[in-house]
Amino acid sequence: MKAFLKVFVTIISILYPVLLCVLVGYFHIEPKIVSLCVVIMALVFFLSATSVNPKQKSDITNKKQKRFTFSIRPLLSAIFLFTVGTVTYITNKFLFLRLYPVIVSLSLLSIFGISVINKPTLVYRMAILKDKHIVGSINEHRIERYCNIVNYIWCIHFILNILVSLGTVIFTEIYPVEVYPQYQIVLFNKIKGDIWTIYNGGISYGIMFSIFTVEFIVRWFVNKSMAKIYPITKFTAKSRKDDFILCYEEKWSSKKYKTWKDFLTDTAKLRTFINTKNAERWILHVDDYYFFLCCFVALLQCKKQVALTANISEEFIKEMKQPEDEFLTDAPNQPGSYYVPDVIANIASPSEEEIRTTPAINADETKIHMFTSGSTGKPKVVLQRMTEFEMDNAFVLSMWGEEFLKRKHVATVSQHHIYGFLFTISLPFTAGIPFRRTRIEFPTEFEKLDDEKYTIIAVPAFLKRTIETEDKLDLIDPFIITSGGILLPEVAKKTNEVFGFWPVEVYGSTETSGIAHRQSKNGLEWTPFANALISKNEDGCLNIKSPYIKDPNGFQTADLVDILEDGRFILKGRADSIVKIEEKRISLPEVESRILQTGLVKDVCVVAMSDRRQYLAAALVFNKEGEAKFKDWKKFDINMFFHDYLLNFFENVVLPKKWRYLSELPMDLQGKKKKLEIQALFTKSEDGDKIKQ
């Protein structure tokens, strides 16, 4: 019964002007009779607003108790209708009955209008209630903007409807058809009514229906244009059209493309090859991003474990490779490996059925081995899954997806590390963003990227190299992401001058994935990602909990932090960068910072050494000013210059005892300094002979 009343009340509320139009215009019923109908409607509203619900049994009487409940909205409608009906009966005029559409539009305007001020808007709230996947999706901000526009349109409609409805009420009162029959309107030769009746009982409904219809059609086109997300573990052959451009060579306008059909064909070939081998784990080192993607996907489709490595030195491969492992690479003449371009070229073309077959990938069951040097420089294996990778991609796309979608992808980083893999392989594939097949290796290559908007995935070291050799790049609205190390504020500023964009810095690690982000034009504070919970342990180091970390206790980093009141934090260096020299604690980054303050050095690395005693050693790279100043100096004199300068800040006992002056510091593809190689510089004399201690 209660459900019936609710439906009945809803229908009456919507069709009220139409009913009044029929009663007055067709049946010519007097106001007093209509007012009685309104009072009856008020009673129905009141009944729908009240209900009796059984309560739990009383502990004393052991009987069910009853309680009355009220629904506020129909109750208010009941009070309003009863008041209007009573006044209409007393005055015998339709004035108050005719104000109903005005009051309804005013109420709706209040609801929609308040949500404009107190966002999210009502239309957007209704959208996310209907589809909970909107929040956190790549299309979230676009959908919100669309819903906001629809919300504004309804607000404008209600404002105009209030004005017109109120105008028809006033006009009808001034010129009643009984006195001015020339204003009477006849519909279908039967229904006679005034302007109020025709507008509020017909025209206003036609306008609302038109708005609904047009919005439905527009929404269909908007939905069709939305970005389609297909992660590596969820795509099918039908996810993209065959001619969809997956990647390109050199630059976008070169028109050297690989399509979706090419990708399906090459992965089918690689599956055929992989299935001829018994290995469960495959080492993967492929510099070509397209070949890497094909190999990686094919291995997962064949349920294989994948070990990603950027280091393919003979010693390292011997150390990590098990006898049963296989090795895929595009590096020529690599011992014990399969050369990927030849593998793809030599496999017979698959059938159409094989091309259209995309074996399922269970993200939770994937096993991806990544190698990280951490703080020691000695590689260690971190086991990852696509589950966490794809969660990370979804979150990053929810933040910067619109920026990515407006541009093509280029990168300076290796895809064999987590940062490179997430941003150069997994993310563009998932979002359908065309990416460049090869890594940018030289700063001069940026000069050619003047044909299209590009997202640049970089590391601080490469940005630093670029701004030292380039003045102003003619790029079109670039968007730069950088990670893998700290970007110094002065480098970020210079990057903006050269590229035309302040880089977005992402802080994270192989173990934690993304933790926080910043743009140094807004300050040096890091803003944690919304899905990351940070805290500081008793040693002052950052602890991180996030969906990507399986340990419920989170991951303990070695990064020293200060957490601010607003939840942001400042990095203060690494705990393992604090060393003891002659029982005195000294911060290696602080020594490096003081050396950079001379204005004569563009890069420096201070390391702790130990033989019969502990001491510091410093490797420096001069800038132009430094090269000019020390051009004719002896090495001993240069050493003493920096020694005397540092005496202004530190005790003599902790100052670097050995110095090396290099053209550049040893770094990996991620732009991280190779600490072990730098330390090795101080175990040999500069002519290569072992130093006798």
PDB file of N, CA and C in Angstrom, residues 664-668 672-675 677-678:
ATOM      1  N   GLU A 664      82.112  13.576 -16.476  1.00  0.00           N
ATOM      2  CA  GLU A 664      80.737  13.289 -16.052  1.00  0.00           C
ATOM      3  C   GLU A 664      80.758  12.148 -15.046  1.00  0.00           C
ATOM      4  N   LEU A 665      79.743  12.112 -14.190  1.00  0.00           N
ATOM      5  CA  LEU A 665      79.656  11.054 -13.186  1.00  0.00           C
ATOM      6  C   LEU A 665      79.040   9.804 -13.796  1.00  0.00           C
ATOM      7  N   PRO A 666      79.468   8.616 -13.364  1.00  0.00           N
ATOM      8  CA  PRO A 666      78.834   7.382 -13.841  1.00  0.00           C
ATOM      9  C   PRO A 666      77.370   7.334 -13.401  1.00  0.00           C
ATOM     10  N   MET A 667      76.462   7.146 -14.367  1.00  0.00           N
ATOM     11  CA  MET A 667      75.031   7.093 -14.064  1.00  0.00           C
ATOM     12  C   MET A 667      74.379   5.987 -14.871  1.00  0.00           C
ATOM     13  N   ASP A 668      73.252   5.467 -14.332  1.00  0.00           N
ATOM     14  CA  ASP A 668      72.494   4.478 -15.083  1.00  0.00           C
ATOM     15  C   ASP A 668      71.459   5.196 -15.941  1.00  0.00           C
ATOM     16  N   LYS A 672      70.434   7.745 -12.067  1.00  0.00           N
ATOM     17  CA  LYS A 672      70.946   7.573 -10.706  1.00  0.00           C
ATOM     18  C   LYS A 672      72.457   7.359 -10.741  1.00  0.00           C
ATOM     19  N   LYS A 673      73.143   7.971  -9.800  1.00  0.00           N
ATOM     20  CA  LYS A 673      74.598   7.843  -9.739  1.00  0.00           C
ATOM     21  C   LYS A 673      74.988   6.430  -9.325  1.00  0.00           C
ATOM     22  N   LYS A 674      75.950   5.876 -10.026  1.00  0.00           N
ATOM     23  CA  LYS A 674      76.419   4.529  -9.722  1.00  0.00           C
ATOM     24  C   LYS A 674      77.453   4.600  -8.603  1.00  0.00           C
ATOM     25  N   LYS A 675      76.982   4.430  -7.374  1.00  0.00           N
ATOM     26  CA  LYS A 675      77.848   4.626  -6.207  1.00  0.00           C
ATOM     27  C   LYS A 675      79.034   3.657  -6.200  1.00  0.00           C
ATOM     28  N   GLU A 677      80.627   2.299  -8.726  1.00  0.00           N
ATOM     29  CA  GLU A 677      81.635   2.715  -9.710  1.00  0.00           C
ATOM     30  C   GLU A 677      82.374   3.960  -9.234  1.00  0.00           C
ATOM     31  N   ILE A 678      81.642   4.851  -8.570  1.00  0.00           N
ATOM     32  CA  ILE A 678      82.287   6.063  -8.050  1.00  0.00           C
ATOM     33  C   ILE A 678      83.263   5.708  -6.932  1.00  0.00           C
TER      34      ILE A 678
END
